[in-house]
Coordinates of C-alpha atoms in Angstrom, one line a residue:
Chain A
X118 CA -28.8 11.5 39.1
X119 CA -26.2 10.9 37.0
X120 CA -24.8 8.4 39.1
X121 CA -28.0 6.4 38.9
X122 CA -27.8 6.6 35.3
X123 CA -24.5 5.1 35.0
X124 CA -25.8 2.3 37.6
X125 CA -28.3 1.3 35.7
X126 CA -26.0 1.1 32.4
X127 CA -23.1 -0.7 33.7
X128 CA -25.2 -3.1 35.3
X129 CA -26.9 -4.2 31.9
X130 CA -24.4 -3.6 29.5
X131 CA -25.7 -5.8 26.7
X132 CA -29.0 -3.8 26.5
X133 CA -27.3 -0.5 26.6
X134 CA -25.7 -1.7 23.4
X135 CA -29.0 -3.0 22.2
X136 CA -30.0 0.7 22.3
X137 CA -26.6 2.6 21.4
X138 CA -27.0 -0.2 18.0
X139 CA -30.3 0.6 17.0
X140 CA -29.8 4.5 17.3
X141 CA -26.8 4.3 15.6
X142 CA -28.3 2.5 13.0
X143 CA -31.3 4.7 13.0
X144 CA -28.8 7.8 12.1
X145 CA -27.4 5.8 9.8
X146 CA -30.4 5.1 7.6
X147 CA -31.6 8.4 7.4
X148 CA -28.4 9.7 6.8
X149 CA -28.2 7.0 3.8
X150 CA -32.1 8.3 2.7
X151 CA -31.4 12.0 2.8
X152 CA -27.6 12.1 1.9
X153 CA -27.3 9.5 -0.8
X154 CA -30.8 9.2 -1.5
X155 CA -30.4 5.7 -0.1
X156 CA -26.8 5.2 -3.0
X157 CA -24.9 4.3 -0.3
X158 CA -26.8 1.5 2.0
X159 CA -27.8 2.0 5.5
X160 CA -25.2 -0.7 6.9
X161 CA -22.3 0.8 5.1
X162 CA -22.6 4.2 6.7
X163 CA -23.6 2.3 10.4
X164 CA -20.6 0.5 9.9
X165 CA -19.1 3.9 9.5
X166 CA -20.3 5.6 12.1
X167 CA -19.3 2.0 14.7
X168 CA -15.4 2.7 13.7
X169 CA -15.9 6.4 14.2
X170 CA -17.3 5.6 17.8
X171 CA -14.4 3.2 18.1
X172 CA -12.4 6.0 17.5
X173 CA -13.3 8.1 20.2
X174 CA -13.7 5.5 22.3
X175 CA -10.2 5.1 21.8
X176 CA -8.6 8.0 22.0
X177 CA -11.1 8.8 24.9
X178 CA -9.3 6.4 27.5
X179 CA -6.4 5.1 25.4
X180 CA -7.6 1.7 25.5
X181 CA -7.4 -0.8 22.3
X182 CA -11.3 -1.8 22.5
X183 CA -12.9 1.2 20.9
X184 CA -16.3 2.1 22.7
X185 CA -16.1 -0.7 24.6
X186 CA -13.3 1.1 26.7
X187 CA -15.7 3.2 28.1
X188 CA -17.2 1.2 31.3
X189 CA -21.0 2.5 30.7
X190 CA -20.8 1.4 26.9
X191 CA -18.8 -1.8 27.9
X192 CA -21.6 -4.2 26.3
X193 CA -20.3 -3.0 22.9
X194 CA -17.8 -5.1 23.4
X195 CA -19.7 -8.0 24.1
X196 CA -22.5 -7.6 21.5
X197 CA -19.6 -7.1 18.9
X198 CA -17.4 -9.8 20.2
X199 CA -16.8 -13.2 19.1
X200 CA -19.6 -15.2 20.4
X201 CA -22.4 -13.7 19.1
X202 CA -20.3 -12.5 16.4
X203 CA -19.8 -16.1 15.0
X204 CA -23.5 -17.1 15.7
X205 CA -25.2 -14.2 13.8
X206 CA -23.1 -15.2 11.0
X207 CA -23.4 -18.3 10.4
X208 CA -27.8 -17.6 11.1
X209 CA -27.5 -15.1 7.5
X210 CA -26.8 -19.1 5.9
X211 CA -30.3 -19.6 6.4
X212 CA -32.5 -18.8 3.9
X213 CA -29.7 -19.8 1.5
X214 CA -30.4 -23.4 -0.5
X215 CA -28.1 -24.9 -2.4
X216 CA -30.8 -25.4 -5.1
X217 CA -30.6 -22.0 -5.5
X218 CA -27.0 -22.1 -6.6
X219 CA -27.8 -24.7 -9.2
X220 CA -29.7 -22.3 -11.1
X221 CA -26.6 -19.8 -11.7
X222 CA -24.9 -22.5 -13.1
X223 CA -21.4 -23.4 -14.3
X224 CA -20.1 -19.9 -14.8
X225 CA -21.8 -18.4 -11.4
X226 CA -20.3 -21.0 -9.1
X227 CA -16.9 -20.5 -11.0
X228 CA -17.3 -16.6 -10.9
X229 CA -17.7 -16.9 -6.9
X230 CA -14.5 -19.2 -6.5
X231 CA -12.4 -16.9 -8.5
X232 CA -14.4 -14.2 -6.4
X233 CA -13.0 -15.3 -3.2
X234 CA -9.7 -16.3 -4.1
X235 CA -9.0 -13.4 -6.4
X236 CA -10.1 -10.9 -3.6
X237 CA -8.0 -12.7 -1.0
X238 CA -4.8 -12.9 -3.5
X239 CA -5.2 -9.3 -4.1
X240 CA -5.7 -8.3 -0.3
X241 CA -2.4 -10.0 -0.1
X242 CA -0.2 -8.3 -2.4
X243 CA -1.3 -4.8 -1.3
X244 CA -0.8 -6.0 2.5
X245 CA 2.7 -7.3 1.2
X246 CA 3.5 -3.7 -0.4
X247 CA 2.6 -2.2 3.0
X248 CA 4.7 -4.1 4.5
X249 CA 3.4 -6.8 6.4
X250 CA 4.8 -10.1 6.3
X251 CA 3.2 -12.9 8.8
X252 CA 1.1 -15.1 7.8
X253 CA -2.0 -14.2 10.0
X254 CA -1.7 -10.4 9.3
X255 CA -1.8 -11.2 5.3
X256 CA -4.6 -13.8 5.2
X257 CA -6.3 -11.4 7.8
X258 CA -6.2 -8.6 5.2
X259 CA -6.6 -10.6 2.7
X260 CA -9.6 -12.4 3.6
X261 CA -11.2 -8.8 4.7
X262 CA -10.5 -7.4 0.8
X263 CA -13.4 -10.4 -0.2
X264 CA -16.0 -8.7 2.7
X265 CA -16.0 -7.2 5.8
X266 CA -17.0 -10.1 7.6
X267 CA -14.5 -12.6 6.2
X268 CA -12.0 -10.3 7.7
X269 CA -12.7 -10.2 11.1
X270 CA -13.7 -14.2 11.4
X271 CA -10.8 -15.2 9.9
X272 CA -9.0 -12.7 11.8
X273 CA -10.2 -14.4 15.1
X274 CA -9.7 -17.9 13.9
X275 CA -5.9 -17.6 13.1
X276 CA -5.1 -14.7 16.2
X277 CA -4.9 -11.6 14.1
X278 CA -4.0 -8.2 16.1
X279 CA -7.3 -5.5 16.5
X280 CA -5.3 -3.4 14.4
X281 CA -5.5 -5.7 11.6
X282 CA -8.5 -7.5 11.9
X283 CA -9.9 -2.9 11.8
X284 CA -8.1 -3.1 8.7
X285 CA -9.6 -6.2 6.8
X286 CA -13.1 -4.3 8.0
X287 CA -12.1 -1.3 6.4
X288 CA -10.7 -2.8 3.4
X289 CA -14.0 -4.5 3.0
X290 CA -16.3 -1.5 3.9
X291 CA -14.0 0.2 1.1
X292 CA -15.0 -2.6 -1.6
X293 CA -18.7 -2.6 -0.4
X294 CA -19.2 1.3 -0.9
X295 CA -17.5 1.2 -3.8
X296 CA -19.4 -1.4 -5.6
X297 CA -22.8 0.4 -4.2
X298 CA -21.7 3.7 -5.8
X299 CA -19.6 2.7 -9.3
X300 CA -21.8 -0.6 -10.5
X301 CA -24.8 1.7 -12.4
X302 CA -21.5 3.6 -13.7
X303 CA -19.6 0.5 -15.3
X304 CA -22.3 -1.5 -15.8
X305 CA -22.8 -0.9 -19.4
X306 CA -18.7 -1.0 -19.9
X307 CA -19.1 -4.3 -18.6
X308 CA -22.1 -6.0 -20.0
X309 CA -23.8 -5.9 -17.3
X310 CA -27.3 -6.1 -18.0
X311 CA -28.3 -9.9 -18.1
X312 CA -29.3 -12.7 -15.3
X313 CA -26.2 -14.5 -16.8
X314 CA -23.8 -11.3 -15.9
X315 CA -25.3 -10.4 -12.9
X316 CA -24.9 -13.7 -11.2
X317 CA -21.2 -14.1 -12.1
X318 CA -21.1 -10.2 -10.7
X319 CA -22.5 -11.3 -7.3
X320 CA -20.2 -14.2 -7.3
X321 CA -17.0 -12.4 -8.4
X322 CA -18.0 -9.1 -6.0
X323 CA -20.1 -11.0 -2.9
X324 CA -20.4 -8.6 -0.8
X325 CA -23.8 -8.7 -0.2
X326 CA -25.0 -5.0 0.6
X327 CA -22.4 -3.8 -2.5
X328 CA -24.0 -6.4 -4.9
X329 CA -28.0 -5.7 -4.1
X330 CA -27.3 -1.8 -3.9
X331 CA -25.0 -1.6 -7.2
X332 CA -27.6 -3.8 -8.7
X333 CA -30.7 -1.8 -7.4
X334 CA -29.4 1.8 -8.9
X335 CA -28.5 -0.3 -12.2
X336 CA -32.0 -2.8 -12.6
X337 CA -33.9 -3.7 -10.0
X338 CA -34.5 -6.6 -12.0
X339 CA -31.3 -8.0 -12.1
X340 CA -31.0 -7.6 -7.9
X341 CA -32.0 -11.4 -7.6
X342 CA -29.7 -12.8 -10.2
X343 CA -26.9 -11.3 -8.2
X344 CA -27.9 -12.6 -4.8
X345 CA -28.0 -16.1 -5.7
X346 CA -24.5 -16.2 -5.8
X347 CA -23.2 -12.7 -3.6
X348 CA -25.8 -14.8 -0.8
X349 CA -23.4 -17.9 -1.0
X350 CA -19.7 -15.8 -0.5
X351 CA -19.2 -14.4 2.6
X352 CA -20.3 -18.6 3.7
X353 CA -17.4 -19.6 1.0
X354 CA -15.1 -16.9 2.4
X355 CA -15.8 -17.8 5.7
X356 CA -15.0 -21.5 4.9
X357 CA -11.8 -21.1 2.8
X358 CA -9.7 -17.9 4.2
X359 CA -9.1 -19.5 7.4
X360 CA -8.3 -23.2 6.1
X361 CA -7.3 -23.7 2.7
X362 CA -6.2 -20.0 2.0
X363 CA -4.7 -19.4 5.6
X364 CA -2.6 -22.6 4.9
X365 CA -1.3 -21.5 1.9
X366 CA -0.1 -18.2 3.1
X367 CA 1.5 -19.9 5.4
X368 CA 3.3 -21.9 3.7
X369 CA 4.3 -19.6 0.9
X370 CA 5.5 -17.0 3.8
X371 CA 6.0 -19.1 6.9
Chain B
X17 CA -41.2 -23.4 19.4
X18 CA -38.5 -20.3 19.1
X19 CA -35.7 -22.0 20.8
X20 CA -35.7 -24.8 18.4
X21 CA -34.6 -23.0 15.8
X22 CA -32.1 -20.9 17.8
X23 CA -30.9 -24.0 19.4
X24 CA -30.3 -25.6 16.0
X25 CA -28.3 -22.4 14.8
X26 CA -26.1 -23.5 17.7
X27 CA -25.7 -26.8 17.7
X28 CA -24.6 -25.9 14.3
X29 CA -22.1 -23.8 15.6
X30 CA -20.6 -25.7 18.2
X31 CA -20.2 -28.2 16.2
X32 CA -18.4 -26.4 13.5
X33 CA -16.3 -24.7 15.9
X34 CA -15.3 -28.1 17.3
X35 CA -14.2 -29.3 14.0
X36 CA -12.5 -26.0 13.4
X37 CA -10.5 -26.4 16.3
X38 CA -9.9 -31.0 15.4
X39 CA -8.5 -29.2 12.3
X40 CA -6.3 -26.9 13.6
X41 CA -4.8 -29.5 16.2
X42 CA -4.8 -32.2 13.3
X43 CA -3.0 -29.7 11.1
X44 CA -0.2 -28.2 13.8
X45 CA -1.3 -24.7 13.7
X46 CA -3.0 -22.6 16.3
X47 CA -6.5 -21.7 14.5
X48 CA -10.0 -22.4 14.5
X49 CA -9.7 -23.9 11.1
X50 CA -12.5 -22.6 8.7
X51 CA -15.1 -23.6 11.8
X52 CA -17.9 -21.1 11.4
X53 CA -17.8 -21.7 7.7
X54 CA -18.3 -25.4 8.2
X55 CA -21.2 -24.0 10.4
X56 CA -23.0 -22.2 8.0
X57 CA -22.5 -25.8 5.3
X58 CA -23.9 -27.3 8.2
X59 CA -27.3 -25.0 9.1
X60 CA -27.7 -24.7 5.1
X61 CA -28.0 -28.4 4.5
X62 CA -29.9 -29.8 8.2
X63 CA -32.3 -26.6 6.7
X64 CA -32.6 -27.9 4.0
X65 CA -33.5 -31.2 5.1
X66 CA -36.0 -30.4 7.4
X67 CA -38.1 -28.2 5.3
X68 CA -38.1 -30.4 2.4
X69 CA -39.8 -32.8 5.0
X70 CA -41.6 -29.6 6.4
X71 CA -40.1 -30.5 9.9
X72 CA -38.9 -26.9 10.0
X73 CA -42.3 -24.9 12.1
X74 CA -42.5 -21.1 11.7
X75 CA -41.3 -20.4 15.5
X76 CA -38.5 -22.4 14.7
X77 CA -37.8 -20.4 11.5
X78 CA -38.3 -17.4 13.2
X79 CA -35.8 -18.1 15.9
X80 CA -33.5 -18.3 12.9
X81 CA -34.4 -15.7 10.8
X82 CA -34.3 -13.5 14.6
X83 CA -30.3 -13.9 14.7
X84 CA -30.0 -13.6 11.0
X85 CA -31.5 -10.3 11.0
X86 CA -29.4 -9.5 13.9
X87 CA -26.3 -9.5 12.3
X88 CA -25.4 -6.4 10.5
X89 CA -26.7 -4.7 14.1
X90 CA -23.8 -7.2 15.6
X91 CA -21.1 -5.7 12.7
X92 CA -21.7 -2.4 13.9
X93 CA -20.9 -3.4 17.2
X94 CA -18.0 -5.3 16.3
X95 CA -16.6 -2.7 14.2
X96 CA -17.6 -0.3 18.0
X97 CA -15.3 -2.5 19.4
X98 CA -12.0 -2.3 17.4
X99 CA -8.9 -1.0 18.2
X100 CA -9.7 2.1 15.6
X101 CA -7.1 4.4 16.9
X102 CA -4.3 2.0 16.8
X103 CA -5.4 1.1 13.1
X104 CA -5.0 4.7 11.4
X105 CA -2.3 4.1 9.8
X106 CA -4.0 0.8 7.8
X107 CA -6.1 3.4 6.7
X108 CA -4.9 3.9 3.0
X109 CA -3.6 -0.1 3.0
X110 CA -7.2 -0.8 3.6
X111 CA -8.5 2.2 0.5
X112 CA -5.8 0.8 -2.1
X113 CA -6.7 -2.9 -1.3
X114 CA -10.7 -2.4 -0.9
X115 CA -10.1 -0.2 -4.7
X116 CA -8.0 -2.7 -6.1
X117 CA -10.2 -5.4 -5.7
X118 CA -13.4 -3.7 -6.8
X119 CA -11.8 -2.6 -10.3
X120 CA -9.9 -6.2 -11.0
X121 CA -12.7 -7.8 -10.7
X122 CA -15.0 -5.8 -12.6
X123 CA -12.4 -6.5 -15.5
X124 CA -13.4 -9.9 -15.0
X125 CA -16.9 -9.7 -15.0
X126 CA -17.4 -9.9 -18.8
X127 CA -14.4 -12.7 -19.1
X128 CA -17.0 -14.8 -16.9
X129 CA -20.4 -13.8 -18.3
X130 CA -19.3 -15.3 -22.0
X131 CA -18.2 -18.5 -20.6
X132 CA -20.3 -21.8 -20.0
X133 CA -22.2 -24.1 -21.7
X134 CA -26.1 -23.6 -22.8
X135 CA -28.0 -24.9 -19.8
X136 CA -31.3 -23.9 -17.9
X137 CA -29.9 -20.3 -17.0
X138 CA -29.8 -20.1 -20.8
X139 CA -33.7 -20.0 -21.2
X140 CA -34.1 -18.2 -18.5
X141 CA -31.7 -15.2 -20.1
X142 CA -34.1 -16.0 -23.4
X143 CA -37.5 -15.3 -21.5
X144 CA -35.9 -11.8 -20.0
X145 CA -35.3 -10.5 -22.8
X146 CA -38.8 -12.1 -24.7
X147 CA -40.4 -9.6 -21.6

């Protein structure tokens, strides 16, 4: 029986993950409706519950891959891996117009520079104080600190270790949370409760879940405003971490 | 038909990652130089193109929209996959950084919202608060 079972699963590994995925996520989303009464978003605690199964995975058979490790569960590994990775990615661009972007204006499209590169110079620094020093490690981290999918990207772009590239997601699922859960809190510390503000916070924040769920718990109304621009950063991220950004931290520390 | 629109998606993204690597080999370093991000520029504007001259059919968006919707299911898996174990001790590198970030740029978030000149946003912001 059970060897049947484990037949059938290691001979279609992709649609095992299929299934593990959407349970996972399943779990996830109700956890996120009756926990947080939906605070904390869905994805955030999936993404969660993934490293946690990584974990075991992990320590289950010593191996560096996470779930993948374990041979019935191996199409993790490809679901998650680079390939389709990459093409999901660059498929969340459509939808996005640049004559959207025209309406945040000159302050929005300067708020979601700044976002990037600020994010990335302060991923940086704390990397630096922990001690890493290459290149690829830092701009790994650092990209992850502007979202969690900058990270890994960038990560596999340059050659970044698993370790790190874990890192930059955590480091971004850290940010993401965090904006979900304190944005209704500092929102009226920060002025946050016009179009204007709420597009320069989506630009300066991006990440994307963070952004509409902060936004949500503050004004729904201003959930929009702040996905013009949060819609256009990971895409920015994406484009500048491992060129221009990469470059530079490669120059600066070899 | 379906597989236009996912065959556009990756047309777009061999292409990127093609340039990507030109870059990388142009530039002396061993990276995909900013390829998937060139990808996206890529799908954004051909996308743009094509529906302005409604060349873009519903199938074909659908095929798009399909993948799009299929990436935070992919992040899970991706984040499945990592070496988590061997990353523990990033644990609080990854808290401090992630914090960091969050409050700096809040701090910044008024600094921006003041600046700019009057332009069409400005009207809009006027009609808000008129409702």
């Amino acid at each position: 029986m059970f060897e049947i079972i484990s037949k059938v699963f290691t001979d279609n590994p992709l649609i095992v993950s299929f299934a593990i995925v959407g349970a996972t996520m399943y779990i996830a989303y109700f956890l996120s409706n009756k926990l947080t009464k939906g605070r904390i978003h869905g994805s955030a605690i999936a993404i969660i519950l993934g490293l946690m199964l990584a974990y075991i995975g992990g320590v289950s058979t010593g191996g560096t891959k996470g779930l993948s490790d374990i041979s019935i569960f191996a199409g993790i590994g490809l679901m998650g891996g680079g390939m389709l990775r990459d093409f999901a990615i660059v498929a969340t661009s459509f939808g996005a117009s640049f004559d959207e972007i025209k309406k945040a204006g000159f302050s929005g499209v300067a708020s979601l520079f700044i976002g990037v590169v600020l994010s990335f110079v302060i991923g940086v620094i704390i990397a630096l104080m922990f001690g890493y020093t290459d290149a690829v490690s830092l701009t790994t981290i650092g990209a992850g600190t502007a979202t969690y999918i900058v990270g890994p990207v960038t990560g596999a772009a340059i050659g970044a270790s698993s370790e790190v590239i874990t890192i930059s997601i955590a480091a971004g699922l850290v940010k993401s949370i965090l904006t979900m859960i304190g944005t209704p809190m500092v929102a009226k510390y920060i002025g946050l409760n016009n179009p204007r503000s709420a597009m320069v916070y989506g630009g300066l924040l991006g990440t994307t879940s963070g952004v509409a769920g902060g936004l949500a718990a503050t004004d729904p109304k201003l959930v929009p405003y702040g996905a013009v621009t949060a819609t256009f950063y990971t895409g920015l991220g994406c484009l500048m971490a491992p060129s221009v950004l990469f470059l530079m931290t490669k120059a600066i520390f070899g | 038909m379906v597989i236009f629109g996912v065959s556009l998606l990756a047309v777009c993204m061999l292409v990127g990652v093609f340039l990507g690597e030109l870059f990388g080999l142009a530039l002396g370093v061993q990276a995909n130089i900013g390829g998937v991000g060139i990808a996206m520029l890529m799908l954004v504007l051909i996308v743009d193109y094509l529906n302005k001259r409604n060349k873009l059919s519903k199938p074909a968006q659908e095929g798009l929209s399909f993948w799009s919707a299929m990436y935070i299911p992919i992040v899970i898996a991706m984040a499945a996959s990592q070496n988590v174990a061997g990353a523990l001790d990033g644990g609080p590198l990854a808290i401090v950084a992630g914090v960091a970030c969050v409050f700096i740029s809040w701090s910044l978030v008024p600094l921006l919202s003041k600046g700019g000149s009057k332009d069409s946003l400005y009207e809009e912001i006027e009609q808000e608060k008129v409702i």
